[in-house]
Amino acid sequence: MSPKKIKPPLTFPRSLTERPFHYCPGCHHGIAHRLLAEVIDELGIRERAYGVASIGCACFLYYYYDVDICEAPHGRACAAATGAKRARPELAVFTYQGDGDFAAIGLTESLHAAARGERITAIMINNTVYGMTGGQLSPTTLPGQRTTTTPEGRDPRVYGYPLKVAEILAQFPGVAFCARVAVNTPKRVLEAREALRRAFLAQLEDRGFGYVEFLSACPVNWKLDPVSAARKVDELTETFPLGVFRDLT
Amino acid sequence: MKPVLVKGSEAIALGALEAGCRCYFGYPITPQNEIPELMARELPKRGGVFLQAESELAAVNMLLGAVSTGVRAMTSSSSPGISLMAETFSYLAALELPAVIVNVSRGGPGLGGIEASQGDYFQATRGAGHGDYHFLVLSPASIQEAYELTAKAFELSEKYRQPALILTDALLGQMKEPLIPRRLRVREYPKDWALDGARGRPARVLKSLFLGPGELRARNELLKKKYRAMRREARAEVLYAEGAELAVCAFGSLSRIVKEAVEMARKKGYPVAFVRPVTLFPFPEKPFRELALRGVRFLVVELNCGQMVEDVRLSVCGRTEVESLALPPSDLPAPEDIYRRIRRCLRRR
C-alpha cells in the first residue's frame, strides 16, 4: 500500500448524505462510512453503486449514503449481493456488515461468496461484540473479554477462540483483495482508505472478491470513554493483526 | 404448434423462460431437480444466469438481490427447502419484490417423504415466515397449466409488486404429459423502485425496518390494501354446478383423480359438482359462497390432514355442510375410493 499518493479529501463526499450519524460517541462506524463514501466518489461509481445494508448498528446505511441500498435479512448480505451482481454485473456491489452478521449467522453465505470469487466488496466492522443488541458475545470476542453474555469473560473451554476472518479468506483463490485495517490513528485511516479502494478495484477489474475488515471501537459496550476505546483497538491488533493478507489488484 | 412430452417440473422451467426469467438460483432437492437442471442448460444460452447456491437460504437471498435490481428471477425447491427460505419470504413480501418461487412439495413434517403431498397448503397460503403478509399462490393441475401459470406468476408478481408462489407436488412435477409450448403474452409493469444504480435519479432504498411513530402501521395497512386488491385475481374451475347437491373440491394434481370420481358419479346420475381452486391465495371464495347459498354441500378432498377445508368453511360461512376427506401421504386414492365417498355423502341425506 502507498498511502502517500492519496490526496487528503477537503470536501464533503458526494456519496454521503448530510444526515448526522446516529452512532455513539467514539464509535468508528462514522469514520468507516466517510472513507467508503470517499472511495465511491474517487472511483466514480456512485451512480452504479448498490449497497447491501445488514442487521446491526449499520442497518441504517440507507440514511447516510446517496446510493441505491437494499436491506438483507440478518447474515444474508453476501448472498443478496451475489444475486444483485449476477443479475446486473455493471453494478458496483458492496455489503456493510458487523462481525455478528458476517462471521456468525452469515458465515456460510460470506465464505461461499468469497469462495466463488463473487465480484463484490464486503466490509466487516469488527468490534468484538453485538453492538446494537447491547454488547453480547460475538465470534470475534477476545478470550477473557467480558460481554453481557460472558459476564466472567469469554472462556475458551466454553466458547472457543475468536474467528480470524481476514486470515481465513486470504486462503481462498477467489479472493482478490483481503485486508484488516483500523482507524484509530490518522495513518491507519489513510491505509484503511487505500484498502477500501483496492477492495473495490478487485470487483471493478473483474479479479474477485474484495474484503476489508475494520477493527472498530465500541466504547459503550466496552464500557470505556471514546479515547480509551480508541487506544483499546491497539490491544485488539495483538489477536487481529493489521495488514493486507492477499492482493491481486 | 407441435406438442412436446415433458415433466411438470420441466414445464414450469419452460414457462419461466417463456416469461423472460433471467436468473435462477437454487439448491438440489428431490423431487424438483429437473427445474434447476433445465435452467442450468438453457439460461446461459439465453444470456441469463444460473447459479447453484450453498443452501436454500442463500438461494432465496440471491433471488432477493437479483429481483431488487428489476430483473425477472426465480427459485424452486421442495418442502424442507421451502421451510429454510421462509425467513426471507417475509422480507420479500415486506420489500414488495416480484420474486417467483416454486414448491414441488413432498410429504412432511420433517424429512417426511418424497411422494405427492399437499401438506404445505397452510405454509403457502399463510405466508410461512414471520409477520403479517401473504404470497400470491397458484396451483396447476396439468402440465400445460404448470407452463402457463408459471408465466402468469411472473406477470402477477410484477403487477402487484408481490412475491408469487407456484404450489405443486411430486406427482405433477414428475409425470409426463404433452405440452404445447405456445407463445404467451406476459405483460410488463414499470419498475420505478428497482435498484439499478442512481444514474440521473435520486438514490432508491428497499427496506423493511420502520421505527417511526405510525410508520409500521401505515406500511401494514398498505400491504393489507394490496392483498385485498389481489382478490380480483382469484380463479377456480367449476364444473357441473347446475342442479348439484354436492360439490367435491380439490386442488392441484389430486383434483384430476377427484374430477374422474365426480364424472363417474354423474354417469350414475348423482348430482355432483366439481370445484378446483386455481389460486390458493387469494382463495376463490365466490363460487363456494354461491353454491352454498343454493344449499349445495361440500366434500373437500386433500392429500393432507385437512387444511384447505378451513378456507372452504370460511368461504361458506356456516351456510352449508362441509365435509373433509383428508388423505395424508403416502398413498394416492383411486377415483373409485372417492366415488364411494361421494355416494355415501349423497345417500346419507
mmCIF file with all atom_site columns, C-alpha atoms in Angstrom, chain B residues 121-122 125-126 134 280-281 283-286 288-290 292 298 300 307-322:
data_model
loop_
_atom_site.group_PDB
_atom_site.id
_atom_site.type_symbol
_atom_site.label_atom_id
_atom_site.label_alt_id
_atom_site.label_comp_id
_atom_site.label_asym_id
_atom_site.label_entity_id
_atom_site.label_seq_id
_atom_site.pdbx_PDB_ins_code
_atom_site.Cartn_x
_atom_site.Cartn_y
_atom_site.Cartn_z
_atom_site.occupancy
_atom_site.B_iso_or_equiv
_atom_site.pdbx_formal_charge
_atom_site.auth_seq_id
_atom_site.auth_comp_id
_atom_site.auth_asym_id
_atom_site.auth_atom_id
_atom_site.pdbx_PDB_model_num
ATOM 1  C CA . TYR B 1 121 ? -51.115 -25.671 1.880  1.00 0.00 ? 121 TYR B CA 1
ATOM 2  C CA . PHE B 1 122 ? -51.034 -23.726 5.148  1.00 0.00 ? 122 PHE B CA 1
ATOM 3  C CA . THR B 1 125 ? -51.281 -19.607 1.901  1.00 0.00 ? 125 THR B CA 1
ATOM 4  C CA . ARG B 1 126 ? -50.430 -18.293 5.369  1.00 0.00 ? 126 ARG B CA 1
ATOM 5  C CA . HIS B 1 134 ? -49.276 -13.235 2.046  1.00 0.00 ? 134 HIS B CA 1
ATOM 6  C CA . LEU B 1 280 ? -54.982 -20.703 -3.338 1.00 0.00 ? 280 LEU B CA 1
ATOM 7  C CA . PHE B 1 281 ? -54.294 -17.145 -2.223 1.00 0.00 ? 281 PHE B CA 1
ATOM 8  C CA . PHE B 1 283 ? -58.829 -18.068 -2.226 1.00 0.00 ? 283 PHE B CA 1
ATOM 9  C CA . PRO B 1 284 ? -61.704 -18.085 -4.779 1.00 0.00 ? 284 PRO B CA 1
ATOM 10 C CA . GLU B 1 285 ? -64.498 -17.613 -2.229 1.00 0.00 ? 285 GLU B CA 1
ATOM 11 C CA . LYS B 1 286 ? -67.172 -16.578 -4.730 1.00 0.00 ? 286 LYS B CA 1
ATOM 12 C CA . PHE B 1 288 ? -68.147 -21.516 -2.846 1.00 0.00 ? 288 PHE B CA 1
ATOM 13 C CA . ARG B 1 289 ? -70.432 -18.810 -1.500 1.00 0.00 ? 289 ARG B CA 1
ATOM 14 C CA . GLU B 1 290 ? -72.761 -19.047 -4.472 1.00 0.00 ? 290 GLU B CA 1
ATOM 15 C CA . ALA B 1 292 ? -73.564 -22.633 -0.501 1.00 0.00 ? 292 ALA B CA 1
ATOM 16 C CA . PHE B 1 298 ? -69.160 -29.648 0.074  1.00 0.00 ? 298 PHE B CA 1
ATOM 17 C CA . VAL B 1 300 ? -63.121 -31.307 0.365  1.00 0.00 ? 300 VAL B CA 1
ATOM 18 C CA . GLN B 1 307 ? -56.023 -27.785 5.507  1.00 0.00 ? 307 GLN B CA 1
ATOM 19 C CA . MET B 1 308 ? -57.885 -26.241 2.554  1.00 0.00 ? 308 MET B CA 1
ATOM 20 C CA . VAL B 1 309 ? -61.118 -27.357 4.173  1.00 0.00 ? 309 VAL B CA 1
ATOM 21 C CA . GLU B 1 310 ? -60.660 -24.441 6.584  1.00 0.00 ? 310 GLU B CA 1
ATOM 22 C CA . ASP B 1 311 ? -60.731 -21.950 3.707  1.00 0.00 ? 311 ASP B CA 1
ATOM 23 C CA . VAL B 1 312 ? -63.819 -23.648 2.287  1.00 0.00 ? 312 VAL B CA 1
ATOM 24 C CA . ARG B 1 313 ? -65.539 -23.377 5.672  1.00 0.00 ? 313 ARG B CA 1
ATOM 25 C CA . LEU B 1 314 ? -64.582 -19.685 5.900  1.00 0.00 ? 314 LEU B CA 1
ATOM 26 C CA . SER B 1 315 ? -65.948 -19.122 2.397  1.00 0.00 ? 315 SER B CA 1
ATOM 27 C CA . VAL B 1 316 ? -69.331 -20.728 3.046  1.00 0.00 ? 316 VAL B CA 1
ATOM 28 C CA . CYS B 1 317 ? -69.550 -19.121 6.478  1.00 0.00 ? 317 CYS B CA 1
ATOM 29 C CA . GLY B 1 318 ? -71.707 -21.811 8.087  1.00 0.00 ? 318 GLY B CA 1
ATOM 30 C CA . ARG B 1 319 ? -74.373 -21.691 5.374  1.00 0.00 ? 319 ARG B CA 1
ATOM 31 C CA . THR B 1 320 ? -73.867 -25.310 4.394  1.00 0.00 ? 320 THR B CA 1
ATOM 32 C CA . GLU B 1 321 ? -72.253 -28.533 5.495  1.00 0.00 ? 321 GLU B CA 1
ATOM 33 C CA . VAL B 1 322 ? -68.567 -29.028 4.675  1.00 0.00 ? 322 VAL B CA 1
#
